[in-house]
CSV table of C-alpha atoms in Angstrom, one decimal:
chain,number,residue,atom,x,y,z
A,1,MET,CA,7.7,9.6,23.1
A,2,GLY,CA,11.4,10.6,23.9
A,3,ASN,CA,14.1,11.3,21.4
A,4,SER,CA,15.8,7.9,21.8
A,5,GLU,CA,12.4,6.0,21.7
A,6,ALA,CA,11.7,7.8,18.4
A,7,VAL,CA,15.1,7.0,16.9
A,8,CYS,CA,14.6,3.3,17.8
A,9,TYR,CA,11.2,3.2,16.3
A,10,LEU,CA,12.6,4.7,13.0
A,11,GLN,CA,15.5,2.3,13.0
A,12,SER,CA,12.9,-0.4,13.4
A,13,LEU,CA,11.2,0.8,10.1
A,14,LEU,CA,14.4,0.7,8.1
A,15,ASP,CA,14.1,-1.6,5.0
A,16,ARG,CA,10.4,-2.2,5.7
A,17,THR,CA,7.6,-1.4,3.2
A,18,LEU,CA,5.9,1.9,3.7
A,19,ARG,CA,2.8,3.4,1.9
A,20,VAL,CA,3.4,7.2,1.8
A,21,HIS,CA,0.3,9.3,0.9
A,22,THR,CA,0.7,12.9,-0.4
A,23,THR,CA,-1.4,16.1,-0.5
A,24,ASP,CA,-1.8,15.6,-4.4
A,25,ARG,CA,-3.5,12.2,-3.7
A,26,ARG,CA,-0.7,10.2,-5.0
A,27,MET,CA,0.6,7.1,-3.0
A,28,PHE,CA,4.1,5.8,-3.1
A,29,VAL,CA,4.9,2.2,-1.9
A,30,GLY,CA,8.6,1.4,-1.4
A,31,THR,CA,11.3,0.3,0.9
A,32,PHE,CA,12.1,2.8,3.6
A,33,LYS,CA,15.8,3.9,3.5
A,34,CYS,CA,16.1,7.1,5.6
A,35,THR,CA,14.5,10.4,6.8
A,36,ASP,CA,15.8,13.8,8.0
A,37,ALA,CA,14.9,16.7,10.3
A,38,ASP,CA,12.6,18.1,7.8
A,39,ARG,CA,10.5,14.7,7.5
A,40,ASN,CA,11.6,14.0,3.9
A,41,ILE,CA,11.5,10.3,3.2
A,42,ILE,CA,13.6,8.3,0.9
A,43,LEU,CA,12.1,5.1,-0.4
A,44,ALA,CA,13.8,2.6,-2.7
A,45,GLU,CA,12.1,0.3,-5.4
A,46,THR,CA,9.2,2.6,-5.3
A,47,TYR,CA,5.9,2.4,-7.1
A,48,GLU,CA,3.9,5.5,-7.5
A,49,TYR,CA,0.0,5.1,-7.7
A,50,ARG,CA,-2.4,7.7,-9.0
A,51,HIS,CA,-6.0,7.9,-8.8
A,52,PRO,CA,-8.0,7.7,-12.1
A,53,SER,CA,-8.7,11.1,-13.7
A,54,ALA,CA,-12.2,12.5,-14.1
A,55,CYS,CA,-12.1,11.6,-17.8
A,56,VAL,CA,-11.4,7.9,-17.1
A,57,ILE,CA,-14.0,7.7,-14.4
A,58,ARG,CA,-16.6,9.2,-16.9
A,59,GLU,CA,-15.6,6.7,-19.6
A,60,THR,CA,-15.8,3.6,-17.1
A,61,ALA,CA,-19.2,4.9,-16.0
A,62,ALA,CA,-20.4,5.2,-19.7
A,63,THR,CA,-19.2,1.6,-20.5
A,64,ILE,CA,-21.0,0.2,-17.4
A,65,THR,CA,-24.1,2.1,-18.2
A,66,ASN,CA,-24.0,0.6,-21.7
A,67,ASP,CA,-23.5,-3.0,-20.3
A,68,SER,CA,-26.7,-4.1,-18.5
A,69,GLU,CA,-25.1,-7.2,-17.0
A,70,ALA,CA,-22.2,-5.2,-15.4
A,71,LEU,CA,-24.7,-2.6,-14.1
A,72,GLU,CA,-26.8,-5.1,-12.4
A,73,ASP,CA,-23.6,-6.8,-10.8
A,74,ALA,CA,-22.0,-3.5,-9.7
A,75,GLY,CA,-25.2,-1.9,-8.2
A,76,LYS,CA,-26.9,1.1,-10.0
A,77,ASP,CA,-24.5,3.8,-8.9
A,78,GLN,CA,-21.3,2.0,-8.0
A,79,PHE,CA,-18.3,0.9,-10.1
A,80,LYS,CA,-14.6,0.2,-9.7
A,81,VAL,CA,-11.8,2.0,-11.5
A,82,ASN,CA,-8.2,0.9,-10.8
A,83,MET,CA,-5.4,3.3,-9.8
A,84,THR,CA,-2.6,3.7,-12.4
A,85,SER,CA,0.9,2.8,-11.3
A,86,ARG,CA,4.5,3.0,-12.5
A,87,LEU,CA,7.9,1.9,-11.1
A,88,ILE,CA,9.9,5.0,-10.2
A,89,GLY,CA,12.8,3.4,-8.2
A,90,LEU,CA,14.4,5.6,-5.6
A,91,VAL,CA,12.4,8.5,-4.6
A,92,VAL,CA,12.6,11.5,-2.1
A,93,VAL,CA,9.0,12.4,-0.9
A,94,PRO,CA,9.1,16.0,0.7
A,95,GLY,CA,7.9,16.0,4.3
A,96,GLN,CA,5.7,19.0,3.7
A,97,HIS,CA,3.6,17.0,1.2
A,98,ILE,CA,3.2,13.7,3.3
A,99,THR,CA,-0.3,13.3,4.7
A,100,ARG,CA,-0.2,9.7,6.0
A,101,ILE,CA,2.4,7.0,6.3
A,102,GLU,CA,1.4,3.4,6.6
A,103,LEU,CA,3.5,0.3,7.4
A,104,GLU,CA,2.7,-2.6,4.9
A,105,GLU,CA,2.8,-5.7,6.9
A,106,THR,CA,3.0,-9.1,5.3
A,107,PRO,CA,1.5,-12.2,6.9
A,108,ASN,CA,5.0,-13.4,7.9
A,109,SER,CA,5.8,-10.1,9.6
A,110,LEU,CA,2.7,-10.5,11.7
A,111,LEU,CA,4.0,-13.8,13.1
A,112,ALA,CA,7.2,-12.5,14.1
């Protein structure tokens, strides 16, 4: 991809919703505003999502084990624990810590 093609592609992502995954397993979902030569990304209206801690997973497993109906519904060794989230607003995600970037597409954007 040439330099001008790369610039055009990045411009097409402006004001679109991105999911940015980082090396510490966090995920940031926000509106793409800009980037720089060091691959840093600025997102606006951003939510931070974190995987549950080991303690929360153990507590959930213990709760499900004690609830026989939930255990039967979920399978013997499977259960679901939600990620925690918080609104953090405007954020700079350092390029060196980014592991994956995903474009969040809505049904309306797929039709366009």
